[in-house]
mmCIF file of C-alpha atoms and ligand atoms in Angstrom:
data_model
loop_
_atom_site.group_PDB
_atom_site.id
_atom_site.type_symbol
_atom_site.label_atom_id
_atom_site.label_comp_id
_atom_site.label_asym_id
_atom_site.label_seq_id
_atom_site.Cartn_x
_atom_site.Cartn_y
_atom_site.Cartn_z
ATOM 1 C CA MET A 1 95.324 113.473 67.648
ATOM 2 C CA GLY A 2 94.516 116.748 69.234
ATOM 3 C CA LYS A 3 96.598 119.864 70.068
ATOM 4 C CA LEU A 4 97.328 120.821 73.222
ATOM 5 C CA VAL A 5 98.029 124.244 74.822
ATOM 6 C CA ILE A 6 99.970 124.317 77.892
ATOM 7 C CA VAL A 7 100.096 127.402 80.429
ATOM 8 C CA GLY A 8 102.426 127.576 83.370
ATOM 9 C CA THR A 9 105.772 128.953 84.697
ATOM 10 C CA MET A 10 109.001 128.914 82.858
ATOM 11 C CA ALA A 11 111.026 129.453 85.708
ATOM 12 C CA PHE A 12 114.570 129.716 87.509
ATOM 13 C CA ASP A 13 114.805 127.293 90.630
ATOM 14 C CA ALA A 14 117.010 127.122 93.289
ATOM 15 C CA ILE A 15 116.481 123.752 95.685
ATOM 16 C CA GLU A 16 118.125 122.268 98.299
ATOM 17 C CA THR A 17 117.427 118.525 99.067
ATOM 18 C CA PRO A 18 119.381 116.602 101.533
ATOM 19 C CA PHE A 19 121.506 115.104 98.769
ATOM 20 C CA GLY A 20 122.895 119.085 97.620
ATOM 21 C CA LYS A 21 121.833 122.374 96.360
ATOM 22 C CA THR A 22 121.945 123.928 93.417
ATOM 23 C CA ASP A 23 122.116 127.562 92.093
ATOM 24 C CA LYS A 24 119.507 128.995 90.010
ATOM 25 C CA ILE A 25 118.625 126.234 87.378
ATOM 26 C CA LEU A 26 115.991 125.768 84.932
ATOM 27 C CA GLY A 27 112.205 124.967 86.045
ATOM 28 C CA GLY A 28 108.690 126.074 85.773
ATOM 29 C CA ALA A 29 105.497 123.901 85.848
ATOM 30 C CA ALA A 30 105.417 124.701 81.834
ATOM 31 C CA THR A 31 108.622 123.496 81.542
ATOM 32 C CA PHE A 32 108.038 119.988 83.216
ATOM 33 C CA ILE A 33 104.966 119.731 81.525
ATOM 34 C CA GLY A 34 106.434 120.277 78.150
ATOM 35 C CA LEU A 35 109.056 118.064 78.618
ATOM 36 C CA ALA A 36 106.875 115.345 79.837
ATOM 37 C CA ALA A 37 104.206 115.978 77.032
ATOM 38 C CA SER A 38 106.726 115.996 74.178
ATOM 39 C CA HIS A 39 106.997 112.242 74.650
ATOM 40 C CA PHE A 40 103.660 112.055 72.749
ATOM 41 C CA ASN A 41 104.361 114.001 69.607
ATOM 42 C CA VAL A 42 101.358 116.102 69.458
ATOM 43 C CA ASP A 43 101.230 119.720 68.551
ATOM 44 C CA THR A 44 102.112 121.546 71.436
ATOM 45 C CA ALA A 45 102.104 125.008 72.386
ATOM 46 C CA ALA A 46 103.362 126.586 75.626
ATOM 47 C CA VAL A 47 101.995 130.008 76.981
ATOM 48 C CA SER A 48 103.943 131.959 79.505
ATOM 49 C CA VAL A 49 106.230 134.552 80.290
ATOM 50 C CA VAL A 50 110.028 134.910 81.003
ATOM 51 C CA GLY A 51 112.620 138.029 81.428
ATOM 52 C CA GLY A 52 115.415 139.050 79.688
ATOM 53 C CA ASP A 53 117.742 136.991 81.968
ATOM 54 C CA PHE A 54 116.088 133.854 80.727
ATOM 55 C CA PRO A 55 118.961 131.853 78.507
ATOM 56 C CA GLN A 56 117.934 131.633 74.818
ATOM 57 C CA LYS A 57 119.257 128.073 75.362
ATOM 58 C CA TYR A 58 116.441 127.190 77.740
ATOM 59 C CA LEU A 59 114.125 128.102 75.045
ATOM 60 C CA ASP A 60 116.167 126.428 72.257
ATOM 61 C CA LEU A 61 115.630 122.891 74.339
ATOM 62 C CA LEU A 62 111.819 123.504 74.421
ATOM 63 C CA SER A 63 111.338 124.375 70.849
ATOM 64 C CA ASP A 64 114.019 121.383 69.976
ATOM 65 C CA LYS A 65 111.053 118.888 71.589
ATOM 66 C CA ASN A 66 108.756 120.694 68.885
ATOM 67 C CA ILE A 67 106.716 122.851 71.464
ATOM 68 C CA ASP A 68 105.657 125.770 69.934
ATOM 69 C CA LEU A 69 106.881 129.077 71.928
ATOM 70 C CA SER A 70 105.098 131.504 69.945
ATOM 71 C CA GLY A 71 102.935 132.144 73.089
ATOM 72 C CA VAL A 72 106.187 132.820 75.381
ATOM 73 C CA GLU A 73 106.416 136.085 75.893
ATOM 74 C CA ILE A 74 110.026 137.875 76.398
ATOM 75 C CA VAL A 75 110.042 140.764 78.639
ATOM 76 C CA LYS A 76 113.239 142.535 77.911
ATOM 77 C CA ASP A 77 114.216 144.661 80.769
ATOM 78 C CA GLY A 78 112.322 142.085 83.279
ATOM 79 C CA LYS A 79 113.383 139.368 85.506
ATOM 80 C CA THR A 80 112.220 135.603 85.522
ATOM 81 C CA PHE A 81 109.718 133.964 87.990
ATOM 82 C CA PHE A 82 111.981 132.660 90.661
ATOM 83 C CA TRP A 83 110.969 129.915 93.330
ATOM 84 C CA SER A 84 113.308 128.215 95.567
ATOM 85 C CA GLY A 85 112.711 125.565 98.197
ATOM 86 C CA ARG A 86 113.663 122.805 100.515
ATOM 87 C CA TYR A 87 113.103 119.354 101.262
ATOM 88 C CA HIS A 88 112.515 117.503 104.394
ATOM 89 C CA ASN A 89 114.540 114.375 105.074
ATOM 90 C CA ASP A 90 111.360 112.120 103.829
ATOM 91 C CA MET A 91 111.735 114.377 100.152
ATOM 92 C CA ASN A 92 108.225 114.212 100.109
ATOM 93 C CA SER A 93 107.461 117.503 101.737
ATOM 94 C CA ARG A 94 109.031 120.834 101.121
ATOM 95 C CA ASP A 95 109.371 124.201 102.725
ATOM 96 C CA THR A 96 109.188 127.109 99.870
ATOM 97 C CA LEU A 97 111.785 129.431 100.644
ATOM 98 C CA ALA A 98 111.215 131.953 98.206
ATOM 99 C CA THR A 99 108.734 133.103 95.597
ATOM 100 C CA GLU A 100 109.627 135.983 93.341
ATOM 101 C CA LEU A 101 106.826 136.174 90.907
ATOM 102 C CA ASN A 102 108.403 139.336 88.777
ATOM 103 C CA THR A 103 107.478 139.266 85.287
ATOM 104 C CA LEU A 104 104.536 136.695 85.845
ATOM 105 C CA ALA A 105 103.050 139.587 87.972
ATOM 106 C CA ASP A 106 102.044 141.819 85.229
ATOM 107 C CA PHE A 107 101.726 138.845 83.052
ATOM 108 C CA ASP A 108 98.481 138.860 80.131
ATOM 109 C CA PRO A 109 98.754 135.805 78.323
ATOM 110 C CA LYS A 110 98.095 135.171 74.702
ATOM 111 C CA VAL A 111 97.234 131.837 73.364
ATOM 112 C CA PRO A 112 98.522 131.542 69.640
ATOM 113 C CA ASP A 113 95.833 131.632 67.205
ATOM 114 C CA ALA A 114 96.518 128.553 65.640
ATOM 115 C CA TYR A 115 95.794 126.717 69.163
ATOM 116 C CA LYS A 116 92.641 128.670 69.931
ATOM 117 C CA ASP A 117 90.764 125.549 69.067
ATOM 118 C CA ALA A 118 92.971 122.711 70.940
ATOM 119 C CA GLU A 119 91.287 120.050 72.179
ATOM 120 C CA ILE A 120 93.074 119.834 75.179
ATOM 121 C CA VAL A 121 94.259 122.638 77.429
ATOM 122 C CA MET A 122 96.566 122.142 80.500
ATOM 123 C CA LEU A 123 96.614 124.831 83.214
ATOM 124 C CA GLY A 124 99.708 124.424 84.930
ATOM 125 C CA ASN A 125 100.603 126.075 88.157
ATOM 126 C CA LEU A 126 100.344 130.059 88.363
ATOM 127 C CA HIS A 127 97.891 132.663 89.191
ATOM 128 C CA PRO A 128 94.210 131.509 88.953
ATOM 129 C CA LEU A 129 93.399 134.774 86.675
ATOM 130 C CA ILE A 130 95.778 133.841 84.138
ATOM 131 C CA GLN A 131 94.303 130.193 83.900
ATOM 132 C CA SER A 132 90.928 131.830 83.252
ATOM 133 C CA SER A 133 92.104 134.222 80.714
ATOM 134 C CA VAL A 134 93.425 131.123 78.738
ATOM 135 C CA LEU A 135 90.304 129.388 78.799
ATOM 136 C CA ASP A 136 88.443 132.378 77.940
ATOM 137 C CA GLN A 137 90.676 132.832 74.816
ATOM 138 C CA MET A 138 89.702 129.490 73.382
ATOM 139 C CA THR A 139 87.367 129.772 70.173
ATOM 140 C CA GLN A 140 85.969 126.554 71.382
ATOM 141 C CA LYS A 141 85.333 124.821 74.312
ATOM 142 C CA PRO A 142 88.306 122.273 74.677
ATOM 143 C CA LYS A 143 87.604 118.803 74.935
ATOM 144 C CA LEU A 144 89.191 118.467 78.211
ATOM 145 C CA SER A 145 90.466 121.203 80.205
ATOM 146 C CA ILE A 146 92.798 120.187 83.094
ATOM 147 C CA LEU A 147 93.980 122.414 86.164
ATOM 148 C CA ASP A 148 97.048 121.840 88.473
ATOM 149 C CA THR A 149 97.505 124.397 91.406
ATOM 150 C CA MET A 150 99.128 124.660 94.574
ATOM 151 C CA ASN A 151 98.856 126.153 98.068
ATOM 152 C CA PHE A 152 100.408 129.417 97.211
ATOM 153 C CA TRP A 153 97.103 130.238 95.261
ATOM 154 C CA MET A 154 95.058 129.076 98.113
ATOM 155 C CA ASP A 155 96.480 131.190 100.268
ATOM 156 C CA SER A 156 96.597 134.565 98.014
ATOM 157 C CA THR A 157 93.573 134.124 95.782
ATOM 158 C CA LEU A 158 91.255 131.605 96.736
ATOM 159 C CA GLU A 159 87.901 133.187 95.452
ATOM 160 C CA ASP A 160 89.903 133.528 91.796
ATOM 161 C CA LEU A 161 91.220 129.676 92.057
ATOM 162 C CA LEU A 162 87.884 128.486 93.053
ATOM 163 C CA ASN A 163 86.150 130.294 89.752
ATOM 164 C CA VAL A 164 88.771 128.603 87.790
ATOM 165 C CA ILE A 165 88.304 125.222 89.277
ATOM 166 C CA LYS A 166 84.384 125.393 88.434
ATOM 167 C CA ARG A 167 85.225 125.842 84.946
ATOM 168 C CA VAL A 168 87.434 122.850 84.408
ATOM 169 C CA ASP A 169 86.890 119.045 83.915
ATOM 170 C CA VAL A 170 90.311 117.654 85.832
ATOM 171 C CA ILE A 171 91.927 118.695 88.805
ATOM 172 C CA THR A 172 95.575 117.592 89.672
ATOM 173 C CA ILE A 173 96.670 118.287 92.758
ATOM 174 C CA ASN A 174 98.670 117.087 95.881
ATOM 175 C CA ASP A 175 97.063 115.280 99.053
ATOM 176 C CA GLU A 176 98.141 118.151 101.118
ATOM 177 C CA GLU A 177 96.534 121.014 98.522
ATOM 178 C CA ALA A 178 93.567 118.771 98.338
ATOM 179 C CA ARG A 179 93.054 118.828 102.517
ATOM 180 C CA GLN A 180 93.758 122.480 102.700
ATOM 181 C CA LEU A 181 91.367 123.216 99.717
ATOM 182 C CA THR A 182 88.647 121.214 101.353
ATOM 183 C CA GLY A 183 89.212 121.109 104.887
ATOM 184 C CA GLU A 184 88.521 117.482 104.851
ATOM 185 C CA TYR A 185 91.551 114.779 106.520
ATOM 186 C CA SER A 186 90.015 112.167 104.168
ATOM 187 C CA LEU A 187 90.961 111.951 100.775
ATOM 188 C CA VAL A 188 87.791 110.253 99.670
ATOM 189 C CA LEU A 189 85.753 112.733 101.036
ATOM 190 C CA ALA A 190 88.131 115.477 99.995
ATOM 191 C CA ALA A 191 87.668 114.072 96.260
ATOM 192 C CA ARG A 192 83.827 114.345 96.784
ATOM 193 C CA LYS A 193 84.135 117.938 97.804
ATOM 194 C CA ILE A 194 86.231 118.884 94.801
ATOM 195 C CA HIS A 195 83.757 117.142 92.510
ATOM 196 C CA ALA A 196 81.014 119.235 93.854
ATOM 197 C CA MET A 197 83.022 122.542 93.194
ATOM 198 C CA GLY A 198 83.137 121.706 89.314
ATOM 199 C CA PRO A 199 85.611 119.279 88.288
ATOM 200 C CA LYS A 200 84.164 115.587 87.405
ATOM 201 C CA TYR A 201 87.736 114.162 87.369
ATOM 202 C CA VAL A 202 89.905 114.441 90.478
ATOM 203 C CA VAL A 203 93.347 113.651 90.484
ATOM 204 C CA LEU A 204 95.202 113.318 93.830
ATOM 205 C CA LYS A 205 99.309 112.960 93.886
ATOM 206 C CA LYS A 206 100.642 111.344 96.686
ATOM 207 C CA GLY A 207 103.819 111.729 95.713
ATOM 208 C CA GLU A 208 105.784 108.530 96.569
ATOM 209 C CA HIS A 209 102.592 106.782 97.574
ATOM 210 C CA GLY A 210 101.592 106.905 93.794
ATOM 211 C CA ALA A 211 97.847 108.781 92.585
ATOM 212 C CA LEU A 212 94.473 108.326 92.922
ATOM 213 C CA LEU A 213 91.893 109.134 90.210
ATOM 214 C CA PHE A 214 88.484 109.849 91.338
ATOM 215 C CA HIS A 215 85.181 109.981 88.764
ATOM 216 C CA ASP A 216 81.646 110.017 90.656
ATOM 217 C CA GLU A 217 81.716 106.833 92.736
ATOM 218 C CA HIS A 218 84.856 105.398 90.878
ATOM 219 C CA VAL A 219 88.227 105.022 92.180
ATOM 220 C CA PHE A 220 91.613 104.138 90.346
ATOM 221 C CA TYR A 221 94.831 103.694 92.023
ATOM 222 C CA ALA A 222 98.300 103.888 90.709
ATOM 223 C CA PRO A 223 101.407 103.187 92.704
ATOM 224 C CA ALA A 224 104.645 105.268 92.411
ATOM 225 C CA LEU A 225 107.436 103.075 91.314
ATOM 226 C CA PRO A 226 109.589 102.142 94.185
ATOM 227 C CA LEU A 227 112.807 103.794 93.277
ATOM 228 C CA GLU A 228 116.335 103.298 94.844
ATOM 229 C CA GLU A 229 116.968 107.059 94.190
ATOM 230 C CA VAL A 230 115.152 109.984 94.615
ATOM 231 C CA PHE A 231 117.180 112.745 94.342
ATOM 232 C CA ASP A 232 114.948 115.413 93.752
ATOM 233 C CA PRO A 233 111.093 115.706 93.464
ATOM 234 C CA THR A 234 110.741 119.328 92.159
ATOM 235 C CA GLY A 235 108.570 118.942 89.065
ATOM 236 C CA ALA A 236 107.229 115.767 89.473
ATOM 237 C CA GLY A 237 103.837 116.890 89.829
ATOM 238 C CA ASP A 238 104.336 118.861 86.860
ATOM 239 C CA THR A 239 105.898 115.753 85.035
ATOM 240 C CA PHE A 240 103.203 113.835 85.919
ATOM 241 C CA ALA A 241 100.421 116.100 84.420
ATOM 242 C CA GLY A 242 102.326 116.470 81.174
ATOM 243 C CA GLY A 243 102.396 112.819 80.734
ATOM 244 C CA PHE A 244 98.635 112.498 81.724
ATOM 245 C CA ALA A 245 97.681 115.376 79.281
ATOM 246 C CA GLY A 246 100.090 114.445 76.479
ATOM 247 C CA TYR A 247 98.704 110.799 76.538
ATOM 248 C CA LEU A 248 95.135 112.043 76.483
ATOM 249 C CA ALA A 249 95.742 114.395 73.344
ATOM 250 C CA LYS A 250 97.884 111.898 71.687
ATOM 251 C CA THR A 251 94.856 109.063 72.088
ATOM 252 C CA GLY A 252 92.057 111.100 71.845
ATOM 253 C CA ASP A 253 90.239 108.928 74.317
ATOM 254 C CA LEU A 254 88.547 110.646 77.117
ATOM 255 C CA SER A 255 87.141 107.706 78.858
ATOM 256 C CA PHE A 256 87.725 106.982 82.401
ATOM 257 C CA GLU A 257 89.456 103.394 81.453
ATOM 258 C CA ASN A 258 91.887 105.453 79.346
ATOM 259 C CA MET A 259 92.398 108.033 81.986
ATOM 260 C CA LYS A 260 93.831 105.088 83.876
ATOM 261 C CA ASN A 261 96.336 104.610 81.344
ATOM 262 C CA ALA A 262 96.867 108.485 81.082
ATOM 263 C CA ILE A 263 97.784 108.032 84.861
ATOM 264 C CA ILE A 264 100.131 105.267 84.525
ATOM 265 C CA TYR A 265 102.132 107.268 81.840
ATOM 266 C CA GLY A 266 101.968 110.451 84.077
ATOM 267 C CA SER A 267 103.184 108.022 87.032
ATOM 268 C CA THR A 268 106.025 106.652 85.079
ATOM 269 C CA LEU A 269 107.478 109.933 83.449
ATOM 270 C CA ALA A 270 107.344 111.505 87.185
ATOM 271 C CA SER A 271 109.552 108.832 88.282
ATOM 272 C CA PHE A 272 112.394 109.511 86.089
ATOM 273 C CA CYS A 273 112.006 113.325 86.767
ATOM 274 C CA VAL A 274 112.937 112.854 90.576
ATOM 275 C CA GLU A 275 116.391 111.006 89.726
ATOM 276 C CA LYS A 276 118.111 114.174 89.100
ATOM 277 C CA PHE A 277 118.087 117.561 89.767
ATOM 278 C CA GLY A 278 115.375 119.954 88.406
ATOM 279 C CA THR A 279 114.799 119.001 84.479
ATOM 280 C CA GLU A 280 118.280 117.266 83.842
ATOM 281 C CA ARG A 281 116.844 113.535 83.714
ATOM 282 C CA MET A 282 114.182 114.542 81.543
ATOM 283 C CA VAL A 283 115.933 116.645 79.106
ATOM 284 C CA ASN A 284 117.322 113.587 77.377
ATOM 285 C CA LEU A 285 114.872 110.683 78.363
ATOM 286 C CA SER A 286 114.456 108.345 75.655
ATOM 287 C CA SER A 287 111.288 106.693 74.628
ATOM 288 C CA ILE A 288 112.890 102.982 75.143
ATOM 289 C CA GLU A 289 113.920 104.069 78.900
ATOM 290 C CA VAL A 290 110.247 105.363 78.997
ATOM 291 C CA HIS A 291 109.182 102.005 77.411
ATOM 292 C CA GLN A 292 111.101 99.746 79.996
ATOM 293 C CA ARG A 293 109.728 101.739 83.131
ATOM 294 C CA LEU A 294 106.321 100.852 81.569
ATOM 295 C CA MET A 295 106.805 97.199 81.692
ATOM 296 C CA GLN A 296 107.919 97.546 85.231
ATOM 297 C CA PHE A 297 104.832 99.357 86.187
ATOM 298 C CA LYS A 298 102.798 96.590 84.644
ATOM 299 C CA GLN A 299 104.605 93.792 86.531
ATOM 300 C CA LEU A 300 104.453 96.104 89.603
ATOM 301 C CA THR A 301 100.562 95.919 89.454
ATOM 302 C CA LYS A 302 99.775 92.549 88.022
ATOM 303 C CA PHE A 303 98.592 90.205 89.884
ATOM 304 C CA ASP A 304 95.914 86.808 89.062
ATOM 305 C CA ILE A 305 94.542 85.947 91.918
ATOM 306 C CA GLU A 306 91.905 82.983 92.271
ATOM 307 C CA LEU A 307 89.336 83.236 94.378
ATOM 308 C CA THR A 308 88.176 80.650 96.893
ATOM 309 C CA GLU A 309 84.891 79.198 96.837
ATOM 310 C CA SER A 310 83.949 81.269 99.971
ATOM 311 C CA GLN A 311 85.138 84.570 98.469
ATOM 312 C CA ARG A 312 83.121 84.138 95.362
ATOM 313 C CA ALA A 313 79.708 83.490 97.191
HETATM 314 P P1 AMP B 401 106.229 120.664 91.949
HETATM 315 O O1 AMP B 401 107.277 120.254 92.176
HETATM 316 O O2 AMP B 401 105.275 119.739 90.408
HETATM 317 O O3 AMP B 401 105.070 121.117 92.390
HETATM 318 O O4 AMP B 401 106.533 121.872 90.723
HETATM 319 C C1 AMP B 401 107.914 122.998 90.818
HETATM 320 C C2 AMP B 401 107.768 123.508 89.718
HETATM 321 O O5 AMP B 401 106.682 124.924 90.026
HETATM 322 C C3 AMP B 401 108.897 124.615 89.931
HETATM 323 O O6 AMP B 401 109.746 124.498 89.013
HETATM 324 C C4 AMP B 401 108.526 125.818 90.272
HETATM 325 O O7 AMP B 401 109.013 126.965 89.542
HETATM 326 C C5 AMP B 401 107.218 126.185 90.157
HETATM 327 N N1 AMP B 401 106.506 126.686 90.932
HETATM 328 C C6 AMP B 401 106.763 127.166 92.717
HETATM 329 N N2 AMP B 401 105.754 127.415 93.148
HETATM 330 C C7 AMP B 401 105.264 128.042 92.161
HETATM 331 C C8 AMP B 401 104.001 129.138 91.973
HETATM 332 N N3 AMP B 401 103.501 129.851 93.155
HETATM 333 N N4 AMP B 401 103.223 129.241 91.142
HETATM 334 C C9 AMP B 401 103.623 128.751 89.482
HETATM 335 N N5 AMP B 401 104.879 127.967 89.627
HETATM 336 C C10 AMP B 401 105.564 127.707 90.597
#
């Protein structure tokens, strides 16, 4: 079992969906990743920054999940990162209404000493220079580094982003972001171009249409579980990444075959995240519920086809 380092935002989010809207609630990439990864009971540390306005109860919630917060800086007279977004009726696309970097603007991340030899590093969505700095601080090269990002950083600091993409093993981004990054509409061509940028594994998240894993000429596809209710997709991508990273840290098997399982775990956890606003569903999610949904996933994707003579030939 390996150690896991997570870097990403801890945030206040204000969200509007066709079903309602929230005031500032707990959000942030590191928050969602950490909550998902906590299901695997691996030694996990979060590296992030918050302002003095970040409630202690949010920090307690994460440390109660056994996430080491010694790498979370609290800037007493600063404000926490704030993001606000509005979802369209299809719930697959959204507009960002506000991104206030606040304390994130001057954040100098510090990986706790005990985690500088972590096997897995999950670089959640934030400034690519912060992601790079975390890699620089590792005393030995992680067995696997995973990077998540979004259009905001492609628009504002593409060169830094390309420099950190070059250094990681796995990238997880959504389909639209892959198109923006590569200029390719075809996701197969986009994945090929991203391979050429550095990552050996490319995970393309397609919201309610599942996720694709590319590695050389191999492709694996996992659907998303068809859900009766999708209430708020915020954090689903991060939850997916947290499940993916947590499962790999737990099993220590970094083969393509095992990455398929990691994709299924990531998808399963993400399917819960969307059922309520923000982190609400993830906070009290039990391992029995996760297990049951994994079984549903198996049922959904299992088939036993008899090939006819002509097809066998
Ligand atoms: P997701 O829905 O998986 O893309 O993640 C949504 C989370 O990402 C929200 O909780 C936001 O606080 C956080 N977020 C939004 N924009 C950014 C950004 N530019 N950098 C880092 N985190 C962000």
